[in-house]
PDB file of C-alpha atoms in Angstrom:
ATOM      1  CA  MET A   1       2.564  -6.850 -53.540  1.00 58.00           C
ATOM      2  CA  VAL A   2      -0.803  -6.516 -51.791  1.00 61.00           C
ATOM      3  CA  LYS A   3      -1.843 -10.040 -52.797  1.00 67.00           C
ATOM      4  CA  ARG A   4       1.366 -11.484 -51.357  1.00 66.00           C
ATOM      5  CA  ILE A   5       0.873  -9.745 -47.975  1.00 65.00           C
ATOM      6  CA  ASN A   6      -2.777 -10.849 -47.906  1.00 66.00           C
ATOM      7  CA  PHE A   7      -1.607 -14.410 -48.512  1.00 68.00           C
ATOM      8  CA  PHE A   8       0.899 -14.259 -45.631  1.00 65.00           C
ATOM      9  CA  LEU A   9      -1.627 -12.728 -43.259  1.00 65.00           C
ATOM     10  CA  LYS A  10      -4.268 -15.349 -44.065  1.00 65.00           C
ATOM     11  CA  LYS A  11      -1.690 -18.094 -43.711  1.00 61.00           C
ATOM     12  CA  ILE A  12      -0.164 -16.957 -40.399  1.00 59.00           C
ATOM     13  CA  TYR A  13      -2.955 -14.988 -38.684  1.00 62.00           C
ATOM     14  CA  LYS A  14      -6.332 -15.809 -40.183  1.00 60.00           C
ATOM     15  CA  LYS A  15      -8.301 -13.615 -37.774  1.00 61.00           C
ATOM     16  CA  ILE A  16      -6.398 -10.347 -38.299  1.00 66.00           C
ATOM     17  CA  LEU A  17      -8.183  -9.246 -41.464  1.00 63.00           C
ATOM     18  CA  ASN A  18     -11.621 -10.042 -39.988  1.00 66.00           C
ATOM     19  CA  ILE A  19     -11.209  -7.748 -36.974  1.00 71.00           C
ATOM     20  CA  LYS A  20     -13.033  -4.440 -37.034  1.00 75.00           C
ATOM     21  CA  SER A  21     -10.073  -2.086 -36.781  1.00 77.00           C
ATOM     22  CA  ASN A  22      -8.041   0.472 -38.696  1.00 78.00           C
ATOM     23  CA  LYS A  23      -5.060  -1.571 -39.892  1.00 79.00           C
ATOM     24  CA  ILE A  24      -1.626  -0.233 -40.727  1.00 79.00           C
ATOM     25  CA  ILE A  25       0.608  -2.956 -42.164  1.00 78.00           C
ATOM     26  CA  ILE A  26       4.294  -1.992 -42.324  1.00 79.00           C
ATOM     27  CA  LEU A  27       6.593  -4.104 -44.478  1.00 74.00           C
ATOM     28  CA  GLY A  28      10.287  -3.472 -43.893  1.00 68.00           C
ATOM     29  CA  ASN A  29       9.916   0.218 -42.929  1.00 56.00           C
ATOM     30  CA  ARG A  30       9.494   1.245 -46.577  1.00 61.00           C
ATOM     31  CA  LYS A  31       6.214  -0.114 -47.922  1.00 67.00           C
ATOM     32  CA  ILE A  32       3.126   0.750 -45.877  1.00 72.00           C
ATOM     33  CA  LEU A  33      -0.406  -0.482 -46.432  1.00 71.00           C
ATOM     34  CA  TYR A  34      -3.535   0.871 -44.819  1.00 70.00           C
ATOM     35  CA  GLN A  35      -6.979  -0.689 -44.458  1.00 70.00           C
ATOM     36  CA  ASN A  36      -9.967   1.293 -43.234  1.00 68.00           C
ATOM     37  CA  ILE A  37     -13.018  -0.321 -41.608  1.00 66.00           C
ATOM     38  CA  ASN A  38     -15.307   0.743 -44.446  1.00 61.00           C
ATOM     39  CA  ILE A  39     -12.851  -0.381 -47.170  1.00 61.00           C
ATOM     40  CA  ASN A  40     -12.042  -4.070 -47.692  1.00 61.00           C
ATOM     41  CA  LYS A  41      -8.934  -3.478 -49.803  1.00 62.00           C
ATOM     42  CA  LEU A  42      -5.448  -2.537 -48.617  1.00 65.00           C
ATOM     43  CA  ILE A  43      -4.340   0.935 -49.770  1.00 65.00           C
ATOM     44  CA  SER A  44      -0.669   1.845 -50.135  1.00 66.00           C
ATOM     45  CA  ILE A  45       0.657   4.991 -48.440  1.00 61.00           C
ATOM     46  CA  LYS A  46       3.579   7.016 -49.737  1.00 58.00           C
ATOM     47  CA  SER A  47       5.730   8.060 -46.797  1.00 54.00           C
ATOM     48  CA  LYS A  48       9.278   8.317 -45.564  1.00 51.00           C
ATOM     49  CA  LYS A  49      11.073   5.960 -43.224  1.00 50.00           C
ATOM     50  CA  LYS A  50       9.308   7.524 -40.247  1.00 53.00           C
ATOM     51  CA  ILE A  51       5.583   6.921 -39.961  1.00 56.00           C
ATOM     52  CA  PHE A  52       3.102   9.373 -38.443  1.00 56.00           C
ATOM     53  CA  LEU A  53      -0.122   7.587 -37.625  1.00 55.00           C
ATOM     54  CA  ASN A  54      -2.163  10.710 -36.933  1.00 52.00           C
ATOM     55  CA  LYS A  55      -1.793  11.817 -40.583  1.00 48.00           C
ATOM     56  CA  ASN A  56      -2.826   8.439 -42.000  1.00 47.00           C
ATOM     57  CA  ILE A  57      -5.879   7.841 -39.800  1.00 51.00           C
ATOM     58  CA  LYS A  58      -8.258  10.697 -39.054  1.00 49.00           C
ATOM     59  CA  ASN A  59     -11.619   9.112 -38.159  1.00 48.00           C
ATOM     60  CA  ASN A  60     -13.038   6.342 -35.946  1.00 48.00           C
ATOM     61  CA  TYR A  61     -10.640   6.903 -33.043  1.00 51.00           C
ATOM     62  CA  ASN A  62     -13.181   6.158 -30.349  1.00 56.00           C
ATOM     63  CA  LYS A  63     -15.082   3.183 -31.762  1.00 66.00           C
ATOM     64  CA  PHE A  64     -12.403   1.045 -33.402  1.00 75.00           C
ATOM     65  CA  PRO A  65      -8.746   0.444 -32.491  1.00 81.00           C
ATOM     66  CA  ILE A  66      -5.655   1.082 -34.583  1.00 82.00           C
ATOM     67  CA  HIS A  67      -4.100  -2.282 -35.433  1.00 82.00           C
ATOM     68  CA  LEU A  68      -0.381  -1.811 -36.082  1.00 84.00           C
ATOM     69  CA  ILE A  69       1.139  -4.908 -37.777  1.00 82.00           C
ATOM     70  CA  LEU A  70       4.915  -5.038 -38.338  1.00 82.00           C
ATOM     71  CA  ILE A  71       6.098  -7.589 -40.909  1.00 78.00           C
ATOM     72  CA  LYS A  72       9.767  -8.338 -41.350  1.00 76.00           C
ATOM     73  CA  GLU A  73      10.836  -9.980 -44.587  1.00 70.00           C
ATOM     74  CA  LYS A  74      14.500  -9.044 -45.141  1.00 71.00           C
ATOM     75  CA  LYS A  75      17.528  -9.229 -42.864  1.00 70.00           C
ATOM     76  CA  LYS A  76      18.401  -5.527 -43.109  1.00 68.00           C
ATOM     77  CA  ASP A  77      14.917  -4.257 -42.283  1.00 69.00           C
ATOM     78  CA  TYR A  78      14.379  -2.203 -39.143  1.00 77.00           C
ATOM     79  CA  PHE A  79      11.375  -0.235 -37.920  1.00 81.00           C
ATOM     80  CA  ASN A  80      11.471   3.413 -36.878  1.00 80.00           C
ATOM     81  CA  ILE A  81       7.970   4.579 -35.958  1.00 82.00           C
ATOM     82  CA  ASN A  82       6.830   7.968 -34.647  1.00 81.00           C
ATOM     83  CA  ILE A  83       3.312   8.171 -33.229  1.00 83.00           C
ATOM     84  CA  SER A  84       1.940  11.581 -32.304  1.00 81.00           C
ATOM     85  CA  ILE A  85      -1.601  11.797 -30.941  1.00 82.00           C
ATOM     86  CA  LYS A  86      -3.760  14.934 -31.020  1.00 78.00           C
ATOM     87  CA  LYS A  87      -5.473  16.626 -28.094  1.00 79.00           C
ATOM     88  CA  ASN A  88      -8.749  15.462 -26.514  1.00 80.00           C
ATOM     89  CA  THR A  89      -8.814  11.986 -28.050  1.00 80.00           C
ATOM     90  CA  TYR A  90      -9.485   8.457 -26.824  1.00 84.00           C
ATOM     91  CA  ILE A  91      -7.495   5.835 -28.755  1.00 84.00           C
ATOM     92  CA  ASN A  92      -6.875   2.085 -28.617  1.00 85.00           C
ATOM     93  CA  ILE A  93      -3.734   0.750 -30.302  1.00 87.00           C
ATOM     94  CA  ILE A  94      -2.869  -2.927 -30.850  1.00 86.00           C
ATOM     95  CA  GLU A  95       0.710  -3.695 -31.863  1.00 87.00           C
ATOM     96  CA  GLU A  96       1.744  -7.076 -33.311  1.00 84.00           C
ATOM     97  CA  TYR A  97       4.818  -8.600 -34.937  1.00 81.00           C
ATOM     98  CA  ILE A  98       5.024 -11.110 -37.763  1.00 74.00           C
ATOM     99  CA  ASN A  99       8.334 -12.641 -38.815  1.00 68.00           C
ATOM    100  CA  ILE A 100       7.837 -14.223 -42.249  1.00 65.00           C
ATOM    101  CA  SER A 101      11.380 -15.415 -42.864  1.00 64.00           C
ATOM    102  CA  ASN A 102      13.806 -17.049 -40.417  1.00 68.00           C
ATOM    103  CA  ASN A 103      15.490 -13.774 -39.433  1.00 72.00           C
ATOM    104  CA  LYS A 104      17.546 -13.829 -36.267  1.00 79.00           C
ATOM    105  CA  TYR A 105      17.264 -10.114 -35.459  1.00 81.00           C
ATOM    106  CA  PHE A 106      14.145  -7.985 -35.112  1.00 82.00           C
ATOM    107  CA  ASN A 107      14.948  -4.293 -34.452  1.00 85.00           C
ATOM    108  CA  CYS A 108      12.374  -1.624 -33.643  1.00 86.00           C
ATOM    109  CA  ILE A 109      12.418   1.992 -32.386  1.00 88.00           C
ATOM    110  CA  LEU A 110       9.109   3.540 -31.331  1.00 88.00           C
ATOM    111  CA  ASN A 111       8.661   7.204 -30.321  1.00 89.00           C
ATOM    112  CA  LEU A 112       5.289   8.036 -28.803  1.00 90.00           C
ATOM    113  CA  SER A 113       4.128  11.552 -27.895  1.00 89.00           C
ATOM    114  CA  ILE A 114       0.732  11.926 -26.197  1.00 90.00           C
ATOM    115  CA  LYS A 115      -0.576  15.486 -26.079  1.00 87.00           C
ATOM    116  CA  LYS A 116      -2.896  17.209 -23.598  1.00 89.00           C
ATOM    117  CA  LYS A 117      -6.110  15.586 -22.329  1.00 88.00           C
ATOM    118  CA  THR A 118      -5.729  12.309 -24.223  1.00 89.00           C
ATOM    119  CA  TYR A 119      -6.449   8.748 -23.106  1.00 90.00           C
ATOM    120  CA  LEU A 120      -4.459   5.957 -24.756  1.00 90.00           C
ATOM    121  CA  ASN A 121      -5.003   2.229 -24.246  1.00 89.00           C
ATOM    122  CA  TYR A 122      -2.002   0.381 -25.710  1.00 91.00           C
ATOM    123  CA  PHE A 123      -1.585  -3.390 -26.222  1.00 89.00           C
ATOM    124  CA  ARG A 124       1.666  -4.951 -27.383  1.00 89.00           C
ATOM    125  CA  LEU A 125       1.842  -8.644 -28.267  1.00 85.00           C
ATOM    126  CA  ILE A 126       5.258 -10.143 -29.085  1.00 83.00           C
ATOM    127  CA  ASN A 127       4.885 -13.764 -30.186  1.00 77.00           C
ATOM    128  CA  LEU A 128       7.968 -14.515 -32.289  1.00 75.00           C
ATOM    129  CA  LYS A 129       9.843 -17.670 -33.200  1.00 69.00           C
ATOM    130  CA  ASP A 130      12.219 -19.366 -30.765  1.00 69.00           C
ATOM    131  CA  LYS A 131      15.332 -18.310 -32.711  1.00 77.00           C
ATOM    132  CA  THR A 132      14.666 -14.569 -32.991  1.00 81.00           C
ATOM    133  CA  ILE A 133      16.460 -11.830 -31.026  1.00 85.00           C
ATOM    134  CA  LEU A 134      14.433  -8.657 -30.421  1.00 86.00           C
ATOM    135  CA  ASN A 135      16.030  -5.241 -29.831  1.00 90.00           C
ATOM    136  CA  TYR A 136      13.341  -2.758 -28.845  1.00 90.00           C
ATOM    137  CA  LYS A 137      13.661   0.908 -27.829  1.00 92.00           C
ATOM    138  CA  ASN A 138      10.680   2.880 -26.652  1.00 92.00           C
ATOM    139  CA  ASN A 139      10.506   6.645 -25.926  1.00 94.00           C
ATOM    140  CA  ILE A 140       7.252   8.041 -24.512  1.00 94.00           C
ATOM    141  CA  ILE A 141       6.279  11.606 -23.532  1.00 94.00           C
ATOM    142  CA  LEU A 142       3.047  12.151 -21.591  1.00 93.00           C
ATOM    143  CA  HIS A 143       1.916  15.765 -21.714  1.00 92.00           C
ATOM    144  CA  SER A 144      -0.264  17.328 -19.028  1.00 92.00           C
ATOM    145  CA  TYR A 145      -3.707  15.863 -18.130  1.00 93.00           C
ATOM    146  CA  SER A 146      -3.101  12.704 -20.185  1.00 94.00           C
ATOM    147  CA  LYS A 147      -3.398   8.984 -19.353  1.00 94.00           C
ATOM    148  CA  LEU A 148      -1.660   5.883 -20.678  1.00 94.00           C
ATOM    149  CA  LYS A 149      -2.652   2.283 -19.982  1.00 92.00           C
ATOM    150  CA  LYS A 150      -0.179  -0.154 -21.442  1.00 91.00           C
ATOM    151  CA  LYS A 151      -0.064  -3.967 -21.510  1.00 89.00           C
ATOM    152  CA  ASN A 152       2.920  -5.896 -22.894  1.00 89.00           C
ATOM    153  CA  PHE A 153       2.970  -9.637 -23.546  1.00 87.00           C
ATOM    154  CA  PHE A 154       6.320 -11.340 -24.320  1.00 86.00           C
ATOM    155  CA  ILE A 155       5.671 -14.988 -25.174  1.00 81.00           C
ATOM    156  CA  ASN A 156       7.973 -16.705 -27.713  1.00 74.00           C
ATOM    157  CA  PHE A 157      11.526 -15.495 -28.317  1.00 76.00           C
ATOM    158  CA  LYS A 158      15.190 -16.337 -27.872  1.00 81.00           C
ATOM    159  CA  LYS A 159      16.450 -13.013 -26.475  1.00 86.00           C
ATOM    160  CA  ILE A 160      14.724  -9.714 -25.790  1.00 88.00           C
ATOM    161  CA  PHE A 161      16.517  -6.444 -25.026  1.00 93.00           C
ATOM    162  CA  PHE A 162      13.785  -3.967 -24.102  1.00 93.00           C
ATOM    163  CA  PHE A 163      14.716  -0.371 -23.174  1.00 95.00           C
ATOM    164  CA  SER A 164      12.193   2.393 -22.537  1.00 94.00           C
ATOM    165  CA  THR A 165      12.162   5.926 -21.136  1.00 95.00           C
ATOM    166  CA  ILE A 166       8.925   7.638 -20.112  1.00 95.00           C
ATOM    167  CA  LYS A 167       8.574  11.344 -19.225  1.00 95.00           C
ATOM    168  CA  LEU A 168       5.588  12.393 -17.136  1.00 95.00           C
ATOM    169  CA  LYS A 169       4.359  15.975 -16.989  1.00 93.00           C
ATOM    170  CA  LYS A 170       1.664  17.789 -14.986  1.00 92.00           C
ATOM    171  CA  LYS A 171      -1.236  15.608 -13.685  1.00 92.00           C
ATOM    172  CA  THR A 172      -0.459  12.569 -15.811  1.00 95.00           C
ATOM    173  CA  ASN A 173      -1.336   8.954 -15.092  1.00 95.00           C
ATOM    174  CA  LEU A 174       0.758   5.967 -16.212  1.00 95.00           C
ATOM    175  CA  ASN A 175      -0.302   2.332 -15.764  1.00 94.00           C
ATOM    176  CA  ILE A 176       1.858  -0.510 -17.179  1.00 94.00           C
ATOM    177  CA  ASN A 177       1.250  -4.270 -16.843  1.00 91.00           C
ATOM    178  CA  ASN A 178       3.678  -6.781 -18.363  1.00 90.00           C
ATOM    179  CA  ILE A 179       3.659 -10.565 -18.695  1.00 88.00           C
ATOM    180  CA  SER A 180       6.680 -12.510 -19.956  1.00 87.00           C
ATOM    181  CA  THR A 181       7.144 -16.273 -20.230  1.00 83.00           C
ATOM    182  CA  ILE A 182      10.717 -17.604 -20.207  1.00 82.00           C
ATOM    183  CA  LYS A 183      11.466 -20.952 -21.831  1.00 79.00           C
ATOM    184  CA  ARG A 184      15.248 -21.373 -22.271  1.00 80.00           C
ATOM    185  CA  ASN A 185      15.358 -17.685 -23.091  1.00 84.00           C
ATOM    186  CA  PHE A 186      16.950 -14.426 -21.969  1.00 89.00           C
ATOM    187  CA  LEU A 187      15.004 -11.279 -21.091  1.00 89.00           C
ATOM    188  CA  LYS A 188      16.556  -7.910 -20.260  1.00 92.00           C
ATOM    189  CA  TYR A 189      13.943  -5.326 -19.326  1.00 92.00           C
ATOM    190  CA  LYS A 190      15.081  -1.806 -18.431  1.00 94.00           C
ATOM    191  CA  ILE A 191      12.725   1.122 -17.893  1.00 95.00           C
ATOM    192  CA  ASN A 192      13.298   4.714 -16.720  1.00 95.00           C
ATOM    193  CA  ILE A 193      10.284   6.723 -15.517  1.00 95.00           C
ATOM    194  CA  LEU A 194      10.892  10.464 -15.076  1.00 95.00           C
ATOM    195  CA  HIS A 195       8.492  12.595 -13.005  1.00 95.00           C
ATOM    196  CA  CYS A 196       9.126  16.045 -14.466  1.00 92.00           C
ATOM    197  CA  SER A 197       6.173  17.945 -12.989  1.00 91.00           C
ATOM    198  CA  ASN A 198       3.669  17.928 -10.118  1.00 91.00           C
ATOM    199  CA  ASN A 199       0.808  15.483  -9.397  1.00 92.00           C
ATOM    200  CA  ALA A 200       2.136  12.715 -11.634  1.00 94.00           C
ATOM    201  CA  LYS A 201       1.238   9.063 -10.993  1.00 94.00           C
ATOM    202  CA  SER A 202       3.019   5.943 -12.222  1.00 95.00           C
ATOM    203  CA  TYR A 203       2.246   2.266 -11.673  1.00 95.00           C
ATOM    204  CA  LEU A 204       4.459  -0.515 -13.053  1.00 94.00           C
ATOM    205  CA  LYS A 205       3.784  -4.231 -12.610  1.00 92.00           C
ATOM    206  CA  HIS A 206       5.965  -6.828 -14.308  1.00 91.00           C
ATOM    207  CA  ASN A 207       5.079 -10.546 -14.101  1.00 89.00           C
ATOM    208  CA  ASN A 208       7.660 -13.182 -15.072  1.00 87.00           C
ATOM    209  CA  ILE A 209       6.992 -16.896 -15.535  1.00 85.00           C
ATOM    210  CA  SER A 210      10.003 -19.218 -15.938  1.00 83.00           C
ATOM    211  CA  ILE A 211       8.839 -22.490 -17.502  1.00 79.00           C
ATOM    212  CA  GLU A 212      12.313 -23.874 -18.194  1.00 78.00           C
ATOM    213  CA  LYS A 213      15.888 -22.772 -17.561  1.00 82.00           C
ATOM    214  CA  GLY A 214      16.235 -19.070 -18.423  1.00 85.00           C
ATOM    215  CA  ILE A 215      17.615 -15.712 -17.290  1.00 88.00           C
ATOM    216  CA  ILE A 216      15.548 -12.651 -16.341  1.00 89.00           C
ATOM    217  CA  ASN A 217      17.076  -9.224 -15.671  1.00 92.00           C
ATOM    218  CA  PHE A 218      14.554  -6.638 -14.483  1.00 92.00           C
ATOM    219  CA  ASN A 219      15.704  -3.030 -13.915  1.00 94.00           C
ATOM    220  CA  ALA A 220      13.190  -0.267 -13.141  1.00 94.00           C
ATOM    221  CA  TRP A 221      14.240   3.203 -12.060  1.00 93.00           C
ATOM    222  CA  THR A 222      11.836   6.051 -11.274  1.00 94.00           C
ATOM    223  CA  LYS A 223      13.257   9.552 -10.758  1.00 94.00           C
ATOM    224  CA  ILE A 224      11.195  12.156  -8.926  1.00 93.00           C
ATOM    225  CA  PHE A 225      12.629  15.646  -9.381  1.00 93.00           C
ATOM    226  CA  LYS A 226      12.252  18.762  -7.211  1.00 89.00           C
ATOM    227  CA  LYS A 227       9.337  20.259  -9.155  1.00 87.00           C
ATOM    228  CA  SER A 228       7.313  17.016  -9.068  1.00 90.00           C
ATOM    229  CA  PHE A 229       5.573  17.376  -5.697  1.00 90.00           C
ATOM    230  CA  ASN A 230       2.487  15.283  -4.760  1.00 91.00           C
ATOM    231  CA  SER A 231       3.599  12.489  -7.083  1.00 93.00           C
ATOM    232  CA  LYS A 232       2.981   8.758  -6.550  1.00 93.00           C
ATOM    233  CA  THR A 233       4.960   5.730  -7.773  1.00 94.00           C
ATOM    234  CA  ASN A 234       4.610   1.993  -7.341  1.00 95.00           C
ATOM    235  CA  ILE A 235       6.871  -0.726  -8.800  1.00 94.00           C
ATOM    236  CA  ILE A 236       5.870  -4.384  -8.456  1.00 93.00           C
ATOM    237  CA  ASN A 237       7.800  -7.373  -9.772  1.00 92.00           C
ATOM    238  CA  ASN A 238       6.174 -10.804  -9.365  1.00 90.00           C
ATOM    239  CA  ASN A 239       7.991 -13.967 -10.453  1.00 88.00           C
ATOM    240  CA  LEU A 240       6.727 -17.531 -10.734  1.00 84.00           C
ATOM    241  CA  ASN A 241       9.533 -20.105 -10.742  1.00 82.00           C
ATOM    242  CA  ILE A 242       8.537 -23.453 -12.230  1.00 79.00           C
ATOM    243  CA  TYR A 243      12.102 -24.471 -13.070  1.00 75.00           C
ATOM    244  CA  LYS A 244      14.366 -24.201 -10.015  1.00 74.00           C
ATOM    245  CA  LYS A 245      17.634 -23.537 -11.882  1.00 79.00           C
ATOM    246  CA  SER A 246      16.366 -20.411 -13.661  1.00 83.00           C
ATOM    247  CA  ILE A 247      18.069 -17.119 -12.749  1.00 86.00           C
ATOM    248  CA  ILE A 248      16.057 -14.017 -11.777  1.00 86.00           C
ATOM    249  CA  ASN A 249      17.763 -10.657 -11.151  1.00 89.00           C
ATOM    250  CA  SER A 250      15.433  -7.889 -10.011  1.00 90.00           C
ATOM    251  CA  SER A 251      16.458  -4.370  -9.000  1.00 90.00           C
ATOM    252  CA  PRO A 252      13.710  -1.720  -8.652  1.00 91.00           C
ATOM    253  CA  LYS A 253      15.107   1.727  -7.810  1.00 91.00           C
ATOM    254  CA  ILE A 254      13.524   5.031  -6.778  1.00 92.00           C
ATOM    255  CA  GLY A 255      15.412   8.332  -6.806  1.00 92.00           C
ATOM    256  CA  ILE A 256      13.634  11.024  -4.762  1.00 92.00           C
ATOM    257  CA  TRP A 257      14.506  14.745  -4.767  1.00 92.00           C
ATOM    258  CA  ASN A 258      11.243  15.907  -3.162  1.00 87.00           C
ATOM    259  CA  LYS A 259       9.620  15.405   0.265  1.00 84.00           C
ATOM    260  CA  ASN A 260       5.934  15.361  -0.731  1.00 89.00           C
ATOM    261  CA  VAL A 261       6.009  11.930  -2.417  1.00 91.00           C
ATOM    262  CA  LYS A 262       4.409   8.500  -1.914  1.00 92.00           C
ATOM    263  CA  CYS A 263       6.608   5.631  -3.153  1.00 92.00           C
ATOM    264  CA  LYS A 264       6.407   1.834  -3.027  1.00 91.00           C
ATOM    265  CA  HIS A 265       8.358  -1.035  -4.546  1.00 91.00           C
ATOM    266  CA  SER A 266       8.220  -4.799  -4.029  1.00 91.00           C
ATOM    267  CA  VAL A 267       9.718  -8.016  -5.418  1.00 91.00           C
ATOM    268  CA  LYS A 268       8.248 -11.510  -5.061  1.00 88.00           C
ATOM    269  CA  ILE A 269       9.644 -14.844  -6.226  1.00 84.00           C
ATOM    270  CA  ASN A 270       7.093 -17.650  -5.932  1.00 80.00           C
ATOM    271  CA  ASN A 271       8.078 -21.308  -6.243  1.00 77.00           C
ATOM    272  CA  PHE A 272       5.701 -24.214  -6.629  1.00 72.00           C
ATOM    273  CA  ASN A 273       4.094 -25.160  -3.340  1.00 70.00           C
ATOM    274  CA  LYS A 274       4.605 -28.897  -2.747  1.00 75.00           C
ATOM    275  CA  GLU A 275       1.428 -29.206  -0.693  1.00 80.00           C
ATOM    276  CA  ILE A 276      -0.747 -27.842  -3.508  1.00 78.00           C
ATOM    277  CA  ILE A 277       0.936 -30.121  -6.084  1.00 79.00           C
ATOM    278  CA  PHE A 278       0.485 -33.167  -3.830  1.00 82.00           C
ATOM    279  CA  TYR A 279      -3.185 -32.314  -3.302  1.00 83.00           C
ATOM    280  CA  LEU A 280      -3.816 -31.970  -7.052  1.00 82.00           C
ATOM    281  CA  LEU A 281      -1.909 -35.166  -7.850  1.00 83.00           C
ATOM    282  CA  THR A 282      -4.182 -37.082  -5.467  1.00 86.00           C
ATOM    283  CA  ARG A 283      -7.107 -35.817  -7.599  1.00 85.00           C
ATOM    284  CA  ASN A 284      -5.644 -37.586 -10.697  1.00 84.00           C
ATOM    285  CA  ILE A 285      -4.392 -34.396 -12.373  1.00 84.00           C
ATOM    286  CA  ASN A 286      -1.218 -34.478 -14.481  1.00 82.00           C
ATOM    287  CA  LEU A 287       1.785 -32.244 -13.784  1.00 78.00           C
ATOM    288  CA  ASN A 288       1.325 -30.389 -17.090  1.00 76.00           C
ATOM    289  CA  LYS A 289      -2.265 -29.553 -16.182  1.00 80.00           C
ATOM    290  CA  ILE A 290      -1.168 -28.437 -12.711  1.00 80.00           C
ATOM    291  CA  LYS A 291       1.383 -26.064 -14.267  1.00 76.00           C
ATOM    292  CA  LYS A 292      -1.256 -24.765 -16.639  1.00 77.00           C
ATOM    293  CA  ILE A 293      -3.724 -24.090 -13.795  1.00 79.00           C
ATOM    294  CA  LEU A 294      -1.146 -22.308 -11.639  1.00 78.00           C
ATOM    295  CA  ILE A 295       0.147 -20.124 -14.501  1.00 78.00           C
ATOM    296  CA  LEU A 296      -3.342 -19.081 -15.619  1.00 77.00           C
ATOM    297  CA  ASN A 297      -4.211 -18.210 -12.008  1.00 78.00           C
ATOM    298  CA  PHE A 298      -1.000 -16.187 -11.803  1.00 78.00           C
ATOM    299  CA  ILE A 299      -1.961 -13.982 -14.771  1.00 77.00           C
ATOM    300  CA  LYS A 300      -5.716 -14.022 -14.201  1.00 76.00           C
ATOM    301  CA  LYS A 301      -5.882 -10.514 -12.722  1.00 73.00           C
ATOM    302  CA  ILE A 302      -4.357  -8.919 -15.822  1.00 75.00           C
ATOM    303  CA  LEU A 303      -6.403 -11.007 -18.263  1.00 77.00           C
ATOM    304  CA  LYS A 304      -9.641 -10.032 -16.509  1.00 77.00           C
ATOM    305  CA  LYS A 305      -8.989  -6.336 -17.166  1.00 76.00           C
ATOM    306  CA  ILE A 306      -8.632  -6.894 -20.931  1.00 77.00           C
ATOM    307  CA  LYS A 307     -11.910  -5.953 -22.578  1.00 72.00           C
ATOM    308  CA  LYS A 308     -10.763  -6.588 -26.147  1.00 72.00           C
ATOM    309  CA  LYS A 309     -11.929 -10.084 -27.098  1.00 73.00           C
ATOM    310  CA  TYR A 310      -9.328 -10.478 -29.833  1.00 72.00           C
ATOM    311  CA  ILE A 311      -6.375  -9.994 -27.451  1.00 75.00           C
ATOM    312  CA  TYR A 312      -7.935 -12.007 -24.621  1.00 76.00           C
ATOM    313  CA  ASN A 313      -8.743 -14.999 -26.844  1.00 75.00           C
ATOM    314  CA  LYS A 314      -5.366 -14.919 -28.581  1.00 74.00           C
ATOM    315  CA  ILE A 315      -3.310 -14.827 -25.354  1.00 76.00           C
ATOM    316  CA  TYR A 316      -5.463 -17.534 -23.764  1.00 73.00           C
ATOM    317  CA  TYR A 317      -5.042 -19.689 -26.896  1.00 72.00           C
ATOM    318  CA  ILE A 318      -1.229 -19.280 -26.875  1.00 72.00           C
ATOM    319  CA  TYR A 319      -0.910 -20.267 -23.212  1.00 70.00           C
ATOM    320  CA  ASN A 320      -3.116 -23.310 -23.767  1.00 68.00           C
ATOM    321  CA  LYS A 321      -0.974 -24.294 -26.727  1.00 67.00           C
ATOM    322  CA  ILE A 322       2.249 -24.118 -24.669  1.00 64.00           C
ATOM    323  CA  PHE A 323       0.922 -26.610 -22.097  1.00 59.00           C
ATOM    324  CA  LYS A 324      -0.871 -29.299 -24.069  1.00 59.00           C
TER     325      LYS A 324
END
């Protein structure tokens, strides 16, 4: 079993096994393999359908990230993952998906609870085949004095239904940056952010790039309750329209039940500027290269903040591969 998974990983993602990280490889929500930094072999873990990462990994939180790899092999497989993080810890988590067979559906439920005085840096990379449909549900609870920085990258897919609810408690800080590329695809992104206590901060920025005809539905709703005074929220949705006939529906909402609040929300839809294209065409640059330059400039601010070389190089490689 271990040899077969090693073969698939070397065949599909050659660099995964060479990264210095604590790897948890989940095969069909039943068979789990774990690889420590100091151990070259993959070790099997006996567990139930739900997976608790804090029990499996105890050391090297600060130095090396947790690399969570989800592999789907059968049609009936689904992933139900519970991550609970202890107090006073600093953790980096990288989440990736690998679809070995030609499965149409990829279902995942992730429950994340971050306890007091913890700092979590979370990267999610979804690079599936063009025929796959992803159903993803995410439930996050941020306890008091905790921080969460999250970056999601949706690159290759047919349809994505992404639903998430986030609860913020006393003096918590939430920062989410998303990038999604639409190429004859459908994306439905719905997020609910609940400010349950005082001095909570939330920042959400979602960037959409429509390369070809596609549909984007963006729904973000932040609720600020009576007890959550001195809270701050900001919702930003930036869209880059390369294909004119693509459909973009954006509806950021803020529900306020408190006076001492600072709230912002904005939506931008940017089309190609004809003057810039004409100027670059006079410099003997092809249209594909112009698209590539404009898209990389559009996502440059988020890519600059990524300090992990593995994620930065992989995302940059994928975007270069799309526009050859």
